[in-house]
């Protein structure tokens, strides 16, 4: 018998469809009988959606500025090298 | 048609990078640096990771000439960062340490009775959809705050899988973890986010 704690252990695998067929059936049976676990799975799924929507992983402007500078420097160095070789 | 436009967007960008177009480099740096940092932070501390990502961009200027587009640009860049970061680690004779032994977050584990049933079940259903929830700046900040406190290994796995939408075997490759260990990292990170959102919804506080 799958208990709530067992279900909590494999909940991500269930959400991602990574469980084997037997385990998937056990989880589905448990969810039919257990409202708490239905809420848990729903909320965990919701947390996943939140992470996906949270693509605002704010760009570190300072780092981007430093990289832009170095890239520009290297591009210029390369262009002037190419110029010499002609 | 959708995908066709997307493809040509990336192809145009790659062409621009190959011809050394500065504007295209700026665009690419802005788009791809956050994901590259997620990769580097798996292996390295923050300042070493920043250096590694900067160095990568400089090598990309030449390396892009050999890019054949078999993988997407993102995956290609992430692999370059991963290799460079792994070299760093090797030279420093260090290893990534992560705990793969327990799949349940300790805080969540405490919410079950000894018989395995819930003692403190989830109290309410998160029912607002994710997009409108993220318009709540406070929740977004709270999420950032909690992401920052996750172990680097969990955070990187979560970012690459969820936010950058890599497939599992790409993430395994880039982070050098087995499929089952990736599952542990992901699940541990998701439980933390779950606990955070639950508290936020109950109390309105982070
Ligand atoms: Zn249950």
PDB file of C-alpha atoms and ligand atoms in Angstrom:
ATOM      1  CA  UNK A   1       0.000   0.000   0.000  1.00  0.00           C
ATOM      2  CA  UNK A   2       1.385   3.372  -1.032  1.00  0.00           C
ATOM      3  CA  UNK A   3       1.334   5.830   1.861  1.00  0.00           C
ATOM      4  CA  UNK A   4       1.192   9.626   1.600  1.00  0.00           C
ATOM      5  CA  UNK A   5       4.895   9.926   2.453  1.00  0.00           C
ATOM      6  CA  UNK A   6       5.819   7.444  -0.300  1.00  0.00           C
ATOM      7  CA  UNK A   7       3.774   9.453  -2.742  1.00  0.00           C
ATOM      8  CA  UNK A   8       5.512  12.665  -1.682  1.00  0.00           C
ATOM      9  CA  UNK A   9       8.861  10.996  -2.439  1.00  0.00           C
ATOM     10  CA  UNK A  10       7.954  10.178  -6.034  1.00  0.00           C
ATOM     11  CA  UNK A  11       5.646  13.111  -6.747  1.00  0.00           C
ATOM     12  CA  UNK A  12       8.017  14.848  -9.200  1.00  0.00           C
ATOM     13  CA  UNK A  13       8.518  11.650 -11.155  1.00  0.00           C
ATOM     14  CA  UNK A  14       4.749  11.278 -11.379  1.00  0.00           C
ATOM     15  CA  UNK A  15       4.308  14.876 -12.552  1.00  0.00           C
ATOM     16  CA  UNK A  16       6.995  14.475 -15.232  1.00  0.00           C
ATOM     17  CA  UNK A  17       5.675  11.112 -16.409  1.00  0.00           C
ATOM     18  CA  UNK A  18       8.899   9.378 -15.344  1.00  0.00           C
ATOM     19  CA  UNK A  19       7.255   6.662 -13.211  1.00  0.00           C
ATOM     20  CA  UNK A  20       6.874   3.089 -14.381  1.00  0.00           C
ATOM     21  CA  UNK A  21       3.345   1.850 -15.191  1.00  0.00           C
ATOM     22  CA  UNK A  22       2.874  -0.032 -11.886  1.00  0.00           C
ATOM     23  CA  UNK A  23       3.895   2.951  -9.755  1.00  0.00           C
ATOM     24  CA  UNK A  24       1.747   5.248 -11.863  1.00  0.00           C
ATOM     25  CA  UNK A  25      -1.293   3.063 -11.157  1.00  0.00           C
ATOM     26  CA  UNK A  26      -0.505   3.017  -7.417  1.00  0.00           C
ATOM     27  CA  UNK A  27      -0.261   6.797  -7.362  1.00  0.00           C
ATOM     28  CA  UNK A  28      -3.529   7.186  -9.269  1.00  0.00           C
ATOM     29  CA  UNK A  29      -5.301   4.793  -6.883  1.00  0.00           C
ATOM     30  CA  UNK A  30      -3.970   6.700  -3.899  1.00  0.00           C
ATOM     31  CA  UNK A  31      -5.022  10.036  -5.362  1.00  0.00           C
ATOM     32  CA  UNK A  32      -8.573   8.753  -5.839  1.00  0.00           C
ATOM     33  CA  UNK A  33      -8.817   8.138  -2.096  1.00  0.00           C
ATOM     34  CA  UNK A  34      -6.698  10.917  -0.644  1.00  0.00           C
ATOM     35  CA  UNK A  35      -7.669  14.572  -0.924  1.00  0.00           C
ATOM     36  CA  UNK A  36      -4.550  15.780   0.876  1.00  0.00           C
ATOM     37  CA  UNK A  37      -2.292  14.173  -1.694  1.00  0.00           C
ATOM     38  CA  UNK A  38      -4.440  15.516  -4.527  1.00  0.00           C
ATOM     39  CA  UNK A  39      -3.871  19.004  -3.116  1.00  0.00           C
ATOM     40  CA  UNK A  40      -0.170  18.275  -2.674  1.00  0.00           C
ATOM     41  CA  UNK A  41       0.321  17.073  -6.243  1.00  0.00           C
ATOM     42  CA  UNK A  42      -1.701  20.008  -7.569  1.00  0.00           C
ATOM     43  CA  UNK A  43       0.345  22.484  -5.565  1.00  0.00           C
ATOM     44  CA  UNK A  44       3.658  20.909  -6.491  1.00  0.00           C
ATOM     45  CA  UNK A  45       2.654  21.060 -10.149  1.00  0.00           C
ATOM     46  CA  UNK A  46       1.742  24.681  -9.602  1.00  0.00           C
ATOM     47  CA  UNK A  47       5.188  25.350  -8.126  1.00  0.00           C
ATOM     48  CA  UNK A  48       6.733  23.896 -11.281  1.00  0.00           C
ATOM     49  CA  UNK A  49       4.607  26.224 -13.436  1.00  0.00           C
ATOM     50  CA  UNK A  50       5.690  29.138 -11.282  1.00  0.00           C
ATOM     51  CA  UNK A  51       9.341  28.309 -11.886  1.00  0.00           C
ATOM     52  CA  UNK A  52       8.701  28.141 -15.607  1.00  0.00           C
ATOM     53  CA  UNK A  53       6.912  31.493 -15.581  1.00  0.00           C
ATOM     54  CA  UNK A  54       9.701  32.952 -13.482  1.00  0.00           C
ATOM     55  CA  UNK A  55      11.882  33.354 -16.525  1.00  0.00           C
ATOM     56  CA  UNK A  56      12.519  36.872 -15.228  1.00  0.00           C
ATOM     57  CA  UNK A  57      15.779  35.435 -13.828  1.00  0.00           C
ATOM     58  CA  UNK A  58      16.924  38.986 -13.837  1.00  0.00           C
ATOM     59  CA  UNK A  59      19.899  39.541 -16.057  1.00  0.00           C
ATOM     60  CA  UNK A  60      22.895  40.727 -14.053  1.00  0.00           C
ATOM     61  CA  UNK A  61      23.388  44.043 -15.847  1.00  0.00           C
ATOM     62  CA  UNK A  62      26.847  44.561 -14.417  1.00  0.00           C
ATOM     63  CA  UNK A  63      28.042  41.172 -15.656  1.00  0.00           C
ATOM     64  CA  UNK A  64      26.466  41.717 -19.082  1.00  0.00           C
ATOM     65  CA  UNK A  65      28.215  45.082 -19.328  1.00  0.00           C
ATOM     66  CA  UNK A  66      31.587  43.522 -18.500  1.00  0.00           C
ATOM     67  CA  UNK A  67      31.076  40.753 -21.050  1.00  0.00           C
ATOM     68  CA  UNK A  68      29.997  43.251 -23.735  1.00  0.00           C
ATOM     69  CA  UNK A  69      33.176  45.207 -23.111  1.00  0.00           C
ATOM     70  CA  UNK A  70      35.434  42.192 -23.423  1.00  0.00           C
ATOM     71  CA  UNK A  71      33.641  40.923 -26.508  1.00  0.00           C
ATOM     72  CA  UNK A  72      33.956  44.325 -28.187  1.00  0.00           C
ATOM     73  CA  UNK A  73      37.639  44.453 -27.295  1.00  0.00           C
ATOM     74  CA  UNK A  74      38.266  41.006 -28.767  1.00  0.00           C
ATOM     75  CA  UNK A  75      36.215  41.730 -31.876  1.00  0.00           C
ATOM     76  CA  UNK A  76      38.217  44.902 -32.478  1.00  0.00           C
ATOM     77  CA  UNK A  77      41.524  43.113 -31.895  1.00  0.00           C
ATOM     78  CA  UNK A  78      40.481  40.417 -34.340  1.00  0.00           C
ATOM     79  CA  UNK A  79      39.387  42.926 -36.978  1.00  0.00           C
ATOM     80  CA  UNK A  80      42.655  44.846 -36.798  1.00  0.00           C
ATOM     81  CA  UNK A  81      44.573  41.539 -37.081  1.00  0.00           C
ATOM     82  CA  UNK A  82      42.575  40.670 -40.174  1.00  0.00           C
ATOM     83  CA  UNK A  83      43.336  44.116 -41.523  1.00  0.00           C
ATOM     84  CA  UNK A  84      47.081  43.480 -41.237  1.00  0.00           C
ATOM     85  CA  UNK A  85      46.934  40.166 -43.021  1.00  0.00           C
ATOM     86  CA  UNK A  86      45.543  41.718 -46.189  1.00  0.00           C
TER      87      UNK A  86
ATOM     88  CA  UNK B   1       5.040  28.554 -39.351  1.00  0.00           C
ATOM     89  CA  UNK B   2       5.789  29.445 -35.751  1.00  0.00           C
ATOM     90  CA  UNK B   3       8.782  27.125 -35.579  1.00  0.00           C
ATOM     91  CA  UNK B   4      10.025  28.229 -38.983  1.00  0.00           C
ATOM     92  CA  UNK B   5      10.272  31.842 -37.793  1.00  0.00           C
ATOM     93  CA  UNK B   6      11.961  30.748 -34.565  1.00  0.00           C
ATOM     94  CA  UNK B   7      14.498  28.732 -36.438  1.00  0.00           C
ATOM     95  CA  UNK B   8      15.372  31.500 -38.785  1.00  0.00           C
ATOM     96  CA  UNK B   9      15.683  33.912 -35.825  1.00  0.00           C
ATOM     97  CA  UNK B  10      18.322  31.672 -34.305  1.00  0.00           C
ATOM     98  CA  UNK B  11      19.941  31.073 -37.680  1.00  0.00           C
ATOM     99  CA  UNK B  12      20.128  34.806 -38.317  1.00  0.00           C
ATOM    100  CA  UNK B  13      21.690  35.333 -34.929  1.00  0.00           C
ATOM    101  CA  UNK B  14      24.254  32.584 -35.583  1.00  0.00           C
ATOM    102  CA  UNK B  15      25.124  34.118 -38.945  1.00  0.00           C
ATOM    103  CA  UNK B  16      25.601  37.464 -37.220  1.00  0.00           C
ATOM    104  CA  UNK B  17      27.860  35.893 -34.602  1.00  0.00           C
ATOM    105  CA  UNK B  18      29.894  34.131 -37.265  1.00  0.00           C
ATOM    106  CA  UNK B  19      30.459  37.389 -39.102  1.00  0.00           C
ATOM    107  CA  UNK B  20      31.505  39.065 -35.831  1.00  0.00           C
ATOM    108  CA  UNK B  21      28.588  41.473 -35.682  1.00  0.00           C
ATOM    109  CA  UNK B  22      28.789  43.386 -32.405  1.00  0.00           C
ATOM    110  CA  UNK B  23      25.037  44.009 -32.086  1.00  0.00           C
ATOM    111  CA  UNK B  24      24.345  40.297 -32.447  1.00  0.00           C
ATOM    112  CA  UNK B  25      26.893  39.514 -29.753  1.00  0.00           C
ATOM    113  CA  UNK B  26      25.155  41.963 -27.405  1.00  0.00           C
ATOM    114  CA  UNK B  27      21.834  40.321 -28.090  1.00  0.00           C
ATOM    115  CA  UNK B  28      23.236  36.830 -27.535  1.00  0.00           C
ATOM    116  CA  UNK B  29      25.116  37.826 -24.376  1.00  0.00           C
ATOM    117  CA  UNK B  30      21.904  39.215 -22.874  1.00  0.00           C
ATOM    118  CA  UNK B  31      19.801  36.186 -23.796  1.00  0.00           C
ATOM    119  CA  UNK B  32      22.210  33.367 -22.973  1.00  0.00           C
ATOM    120  CA  UNK B  33      24.297  34.612 -20.051  1.00  0.00           C
ATOM    121  CA  UNK B  34      21.736  33.742 -17.301  1.00  0.00           C
ATOM    122  CA  UNK B  35      21.608  30.108 -18.409  1.00  0.00           C
ATOM    123  CA  UNK B  36      25.382  29.952 -18.757  1.00  0.00           C
ATOM    124  CA  UNK B  37      25.724  31.271 -15.212  1.00  0.00           C
ATOM    125  CA  UNK B  38      23.338  28.553 -14.007  1.00  0.00           C
ATOM    126  CA  UNK B  39      25.677  25.978 -15.550  1.00  0.00           C
ATOM    127  CA  UNK B  40      28.869  27.542 -14.192  1.00  0.00           C
ATOM    128  CA  UNK B  41      27.424  27.977 -10.700  1.00  0.00           C
ATOM    129  CA  UNK B  42      26.825  24.250 -10.503  1.00  0.00           C
ATOM    130  CA  UNK B  43      30.583  23.777 -10.530  1.00  0.00           C
ATOM    131  CA  UNK B  44      32.122  27.022  -9.284  1.00  0.00           C
ATOM    132  CA  UNK B  45      31.722  29.776  -6.729  1.00  0.00           C
ATOM    133  CA  UNK B  46      30.105  32.965  -7.954  1.00  0.00           C
ATOM    134  CA  UNK B  47      33.135  35.051  -8.879  1.00  0.00           C
ATOM    135  CA  UNK B  48      34.966  32.148 -10.554  1.00  0.00           C
ATOM    136  CA  UNK B  49      31.747  31.349 -12.413  1.00  0.00           C
ATOM    137  CA  UNK B  50      31.467  34.920 -13.666  1.00  0.00           C
ATOM    138  CA  UNK B  51      35.062  34.780 -14.920  1.00  0.00           C
ATOM    139  CA  UNK B  52      34.450  31.459 -16.639  1.00  0.00           C
ATOM    140  CA  UNK B  53      31.357  32.781 -18.419  1.00  0.00           C
ATOM    141  CA  UNK B  54      33.216  35.932 -19.537  1.00  0.00           C
ATOM    142  CA  UNK B  55      36.095  33.837 -20.877  1.00  0.00           C
ATOM    143  CA  UNK B  56      33.643  31.596 -22.691  1.00  0.00           C
ATOM    144  CA  UNK B  57      32.148  34.500 -24.584  1.00  0.00           C
ATOM    145  CA  UNK B  58      35.608  35.520 -25.764  1.00  0.00           C
ATOM    146  CA  UNK B  59      36.303  31.987 -27.018  1.00  0.00           C
ATOM    147  CA  UNK B  60      32.883  31.889 -28.691  1.00  0.00           C
ATOM    148  CA  UNK B  61      34.019  34.637 -31.077  1.00  0.00           C
ATOM    149  CA  UNK B  62      36.295  32.098 -32.794  1.00  0.00           C
ATOM    150  CA  UNK B  63      34.576  28.855 -31.826  1.00  0.00           C
ATOM    151  CA  UNK B  64      31.266  29.880 -33.408  1.00  0.00           C
ATOM    152  CA  UNK B  65      32.907  29.345 -36.819  1.00  0.00           C
ATOM    153  CA  UNK B  66      32.865  25.605 -36.117  1.00  0.00           C
ATOM    154  CA  UNK B  67      29.291  25.573 -34.827  1.00  0.00           C
ATOM    155  CA  UNK B  68      27.323  23.310 -37.138  1.00  0.00           C
ATOM    156  CA  UNK B  69      23.936  23.664 -35.531  1.00  0.00           C
ATOM    157  CA  UNK B  70      23.513  19.996 -34.673  1.00  0.00           C
ATOM    158  CA  UNK B  71      22.480  21.055 -31.194  1.00  0.00           C
ATOM    159  CA  UNK B  72      20.764  24.357 -30.534  1.00  0.00           C
ATOM    160  CA  UNK B  73      22.893  27.409 -29.812  1.00  0.00           C
ATOM    161  CA  UNK B  74      21.836  27.346 -26.152  1.00  0.00           C
ATOM    162  CA  UNK B  75      22.896  23.735 -25.637  1.00  0.00           C
ATOM    163  CA  UNK B  76      26.172  24.376 -27.434  1.00  0.00           C
ATOM    164  CA  UNK B  77      26.958  27.391 -25.239  1.00  0.00           C
ATOM    165  CA  UNK B  78      25.998  25.492 -22.091  1.00  0.00           C
ATOM    166  CA  UNK B  79      28.346  22.645 -23.023  1.00  0.00           C
ATOM    167  CA  UNK B  80      31.232  25.061 -23.563  1.00  0.00           C
ATOM    168  CA  UNK B  81      30.651  26.584 -20.126  1.00  0.00           C
ATOM    169  CA  UNK B  82      30.329  23.143 -18.545  1.00  0.00           C
ATOM    170  CA  UNK B  83      33.648  21.976 -20.021  1.00  0.00           C
ATOM    171  CA  UNK B  84      35.464  25.104 -18.985  1.00  0.00           C
ATOM    172  CA  UNK B  85      34.016  24.901 -15.470  1.00  0.00           C
ATOM    173  CA  UNK B  86      34.975  21.238 -15.146  1.00  0.00           C
ATOM    174  CA  UNK B  87      38.538  22.084 -16.171  1.00  0.00           C
ATOM    175  CA  UNK B  88      38.639  24.759 -13.483  1.00  0.00           C
ATOM    176  CA  UNK B  89      37.500  22.232 -10.892  1.00  0.00           C
ATOM    177  CA  UNK B  90      40.040  19.679 -12.016  1.00  0.00           C
ATOM    178  CA  UNK B  91      42.885  22.183 -11.807  1.00  0.00           C
ATOM    179  CA  UNK B  92      41.738  23.249  -8.348  1.00  0.00           C
ATOM    180  CA  UNK B  93      41.489  19.534  -7.469  1.00  0.00           C
ATOM    181  CA  UNK B  94      37.960  20.005  -6.218  1.00  0.00           C
ATOM    182  CA  UNK B  95      34.711  18.173  -6.757  1.00  0.00           C
ATOM    183  CA  UNK B  96      31.067  19.076  -6.809  1.00  0.00           C
ATOM    184  CA  UNK B  97      29.447  17.849  -3.638  1.00  0.00           C
ATOM    185  CA  UNK B  98      25.762  17.107  -3.568  1.00  0.00           C
ATOM    186  CA  UNK B  99      23.544  14.928  -1.441  1.00  0.00           C
ATOM    187  CA  UNK B 100      21.528  12.500  -3.516  1.00  0.00           C
ATOM    188  CA  UNK B 101      20.636  10.166  -0.674  1.00  0.00           C
ATOM    189  CA  UNK B 102      17.305  11.564   0.473  1.00  0.00           C
ATOM    190  CA  UNK B 103      14.503  12.513  -1.893  1.00  0.00           C
ATOM    191  CA  UNK B 104      12.279  14.130   0.749  1.00  0.00           C
ATOM    192  CA  UNK B 105      13.034  17.632   1.932  1.00  0.00           C
ATOM    193  CA  UNK B 106      13.541  17.452   5.743  1.00  0.00           C
ATOM    194  CA  UNK B 107      10.909  20.113   6.368  1.00  0.00           C
ATOM    195  CA  UNK B 108       8.363  18.212   4.322  1.00  0.00           C
ATOM    196  CA  UNK B 109       9.400  14.893   5.870  1.00  0.00           C
ATOM    197  CA  UNK B 110       8.431  16.308   9.271  1.00  0.00           C
ATOM    198  CA  UNK B 111       4.875  16.761   8.113  1.00  0.00           C
ATOM    199  CA  UNK B 112       4.096  13.037   8.085  1.00  0.00           C
ATOM    200  CA  UNK B 113       3.046  10.735  10.930  1.00  0.00           C
ATOM    201  CA  UNK B 114       5.177   7.688  11.650  1.00  0.00           C
ATOM    202  CA  UNK B 115       2.565   5.598   9.783  1.00  0.00           C
ATOM    203  CA  UNK B 116       3.242   7.595   6.614  1.00  0.00           C
ATOM    204  CA  UNK B 117       0.057   9.659   6.539  1.00  0.00           C
ATOM    205  CA  UNK B 118      -0.020  13.439   6.516  1.00  0.00           C
ATOM    206  CA  UNK B 119       0.193  15.071   9.962  1.00  0.00           C
ATOM    207  CA  UNK B 120       0.294  18.580   8.522  1.00  0.00           C
ATOM    208  CA  UNK B 121      -1.297  18.325   5.093  1.00  0.00           C
ATOM    209  CA  UNK B 122      -1.138  21.098   2.526  1.00  0.00           C
ATOM    210  CA  UNK B 123      -3.740  23.508   3.796  1.00  0.00           C
ATOM    211  CA  UNK B 124      -4.932  25.212   0.686  1.00  0.00           C
ATOM    212  CA  UNK B 125      -4.976  24.823  -3.019  1.00  0.00           C
ATOM    213  CA  UNK B 126      -2.784  27.172  -5.084  1.00  0.00           C
ATOM    214  CA  UNK B 127      -5.404  28.081  -7.617  1.00  0.00           C
ATOM    215  CA  UNK B 128      -4.327  31.319  -9.235  1.00  0.00           C
ATOM    216  CA  UNK B 129      -2.574  30.610 -12.494  1.00  0.00           C
ATOM    217  CA  UNK B 130       1.167  30.957 -12.595  1.00  0.00           C
ATOM    218  CA  UNK B 131       1.320  33.849 -15.041  1.00  0.00           C
ATOM    219  CA  UNK B 132      -0.900  36.132 -12.965  1.00  0.00           C
ATOM    220  CA  UNK B 133       0.835  35.075  -9.755  1.00  0.00           C
ATOM    221  CA  UNK B 134       4.160  36.150 -11.212  1.00  0.00           C
ATOM    222  CA  UNK B 135       2.710  39.622 -11.777  1.00  0.00           C
ATOM    223  CA  UNK B 136       2.806  39.801  -7.993  1.00  0.00           C
ATOM    224  CA  UNK B 137       6.219  41.387  -7.571  1.00  0.00           C
ATOM    225  CA  UNK B 138       6.460  40.319  -3.928  1.00  0.00           C
ATOM    226  CA  UNK B 139       6.075  36.649  -4.826  1.00  0.00           C
ATOM    227  CA  UNK B 140       8.610  36.987  -7.608  1.00  0.00           C
ATOM    228  CA  UNK B 141      11.099  38.590  -5.197  1.00  0.00           C
ATOM    229  CA  UNK B 142      10.398  35.886  -2.643  1.00  0.00           C
ATOM    230  CA  UNK B 143      11.063  33.236  -5.269  1.00  0.00           C
ATOM    231  CA  UNK B 144      14.387  34.899  -6.113  1.00  0.00           C
ATOM    232  CA  UNK B 145      15.289  35.004  -2.445  1.00  0.00           C
ATOM    233  CA  UNK B 146      14.575  31.306  -1.976  1.00  0.00           C
ATOM    234  CA  UNK B 147      16.296  30.311  -5.184  1.00  0.00           C
ATOM    235  CA  UNK B 148      19.372  32.066  -3.841  1.00  0.00           C
ATOM    236  CA  UNK B 149      19.356  29.912  -0.705  1.00  0.00           C
ATOM    237  CA  UNK B 150      19.078  26.578  -2.545  1.00  0.00           C
ATOM    238  CA  UNK B 151      22.258  24.492  -2.772  1.00  0.00           C
ATOM    239  CA  UNK B 152      23.918  25.397  -6.101  1.00  0.00           C
ATOM    240  CA  UNK B 153      23.454  21.891  -7.447  1.00  0.00           C
ATOM    241  CA  UNK B 154      19.697  21.954  -6.869  1.00  0.00           C
ATOM    242  CA  UNK B 155      19.326  25.475  -8.166  1.00  0.00           C
ATOM    243  CA  UNK B 156      21.235  24.794 -11.382  1.00  0.00           C
ATOM    244  CA  UNK B 157      19.288  21.608 -12.055  1.00  0.00           C
ATOM    245  CA  UNK B 158      16.025  23.446 -11.495  1.00  0.00           C
ATOM    246  CA  UNK B 159      16.984  26.430 -13.653  1.00  0.00           C
ATOM    247  CA  UNK B 160      18.227  24.347 -16.566  1.00  0.00           C
ATOM    248  CA  UNK B 161      15.293  21.950 -16.506  1.00  0.00           C
ATOM    249  CA  UNK B 162      12.477  24.352 -15.685  1.00  0.00           C
ATOM    250  CA  UNK B 163      13.452  27.874 -16.676  1.00  0.00           C
ATOM    251  CA  UNK B 164      15.682  26.999 -19.642  1.00  0.00           C
ATOM    252  CA  UNK B 165      13.605  23.965 -20.594  1.00  0.00           C
ATOM    253  CA  UNK B 166      16.414  21.590 -21.385  1.00  0.00           C
ATOM    254  CA  UNK B 167      15.579  17.928 -21.826  1.00  0.00           C
ATOM    255  CA  UNK B 168      16.669  15.575 -19.017  1.00  0.00           C
ATOM    256  CA  UNK B 169      19.563  14.011 -20.903  1.00  0.00           C
ATOM    257  CA  UNK B 170      20.894  17.433 -21.886  1.00  0.00           C
ATOM    258  CA  UNK B 171      20.905  18.475 -18.240  1.00  0.00           C
ATOM    259  CA  UNK B 172      22.576  15.202 -17.227  1.00  0.00           C
ATOM    260  CA  UNK B 173      25.248  15.825 -19.827  1.00  0.00           C
ATOM    261  CA  UNK B 174      25.872  19.427 -18.931  1.00  0.00           C
ATOM    262  CA  UNK B 175      25.904  18.809 -15.179  1.00  0.00           C
ATOM    263  CA  UNK B 176      27.575  15.405 -15.313  1.00  0.00           C
ATOM    264  CA  UNK B 177      24.922  13.703 -13.189  1.00  0.00           C
ATOM    265  CA  UNK B 178      23.067  10.435 -13.639  1.00  0.00           C
ATOM    266  CA  UNK B 179      19.400  10.542 -14.577  1.00  0.00           C
ATOM    267  CA  UNK B 180      18.347   9.320 -11.140  1.00  0.00           C
ATOM    268  CA  UNK B 181      20.491  11.889  -9.336  1.00  0.00           C
ATOM    269  CA  UNK B 182      19.042  14.631 -11.498  1.00  0.00           C
ATOM    270  CA  UNK B 183      15.586  13.469 -10.395  1.00  0.00           C
ATOM    271  CA  UNK B 184      16.655  13.858  -6.744  1.00  0.00           C
ATOM    272  CA  UNK B 185      18.042  17.371  -7.303  1.00  0.00           C
ATOM    273  CA  UNK B 186      14.901  18.454  -9.137  1.00  0.00           C
ATOM    274  CA  UNK B 187      12.521  17.012  -6.583  1.00  0.00           C
ATOM    275  CA  UNK B 188      14.401  18.510  -3.641  1.00  0.00           C
ATOM    276  CA  UNK B 189      14.396  21.939  -5.273  1.00  0.00           C
ATOM    277  CA  UNK B 190      10.720  21.755  -6.195  1.00  0.00           C
ATOM    278  CA  UNK B 191       9.746  20.844  -2.624  1.00  0.00           C
ATOM    279  CA  UNK B 192      11.544  23.964  -1.388  1.00  0.00           C
ATOM    280  CA  UNK B 193       9.629  26.092  -3.863  1.00  0.00           C
ATOM    281  CA  UNK B 194       6.389  24.355  -2.843  1.00  0.00           C
ATOM    282  CA  UNK B 195       7.037  25.088   0.852  1.00  0.00           C
ATOM    283  CA  UNK B 196       7.883  28.695   0.056  1.00  0.00           C
ATOM    284  CA  UNK B 197       4.761  29.305  -2.048  1.00  0.00           C
ATOM    285  CA  UNK B 198       2.559  27.648   0.573  1.00  0.00           C
ATOM    286  CA  UNK B 199       3.914  29.921   3.283  1.00  0.00           C
ATOM    287  CA  UNK B 200       3.584  32.946   1.039  1.00  0.00           C
ATOM    288  CA  UNK B 201      -0.048  32.163   0.260  1.00  0.00           C
ATOM    289  CA  UNK B 202      -0.901  31.521   3.906  1.00  0.00           C
ATOM    290  CA  UNK B 203       0.800  34.528   5.442  1.00  0.00           C
ATOM    291  CA  UNK B 204       1.371  36.902   2.532  1.00  0.00           C
ATOM    292  CA  UNK B 205       4.965  37.053   3.682  1.00  0.00           C
ATOM    293  CA  UNK B 206       8.163  35.658   2.342  1.00  0.00           C
TER     294      UNK B 206
HETATM  295 ZN1  LIG C   1      -2.233  10.619   0.642  1.00  0.00          ZN
END
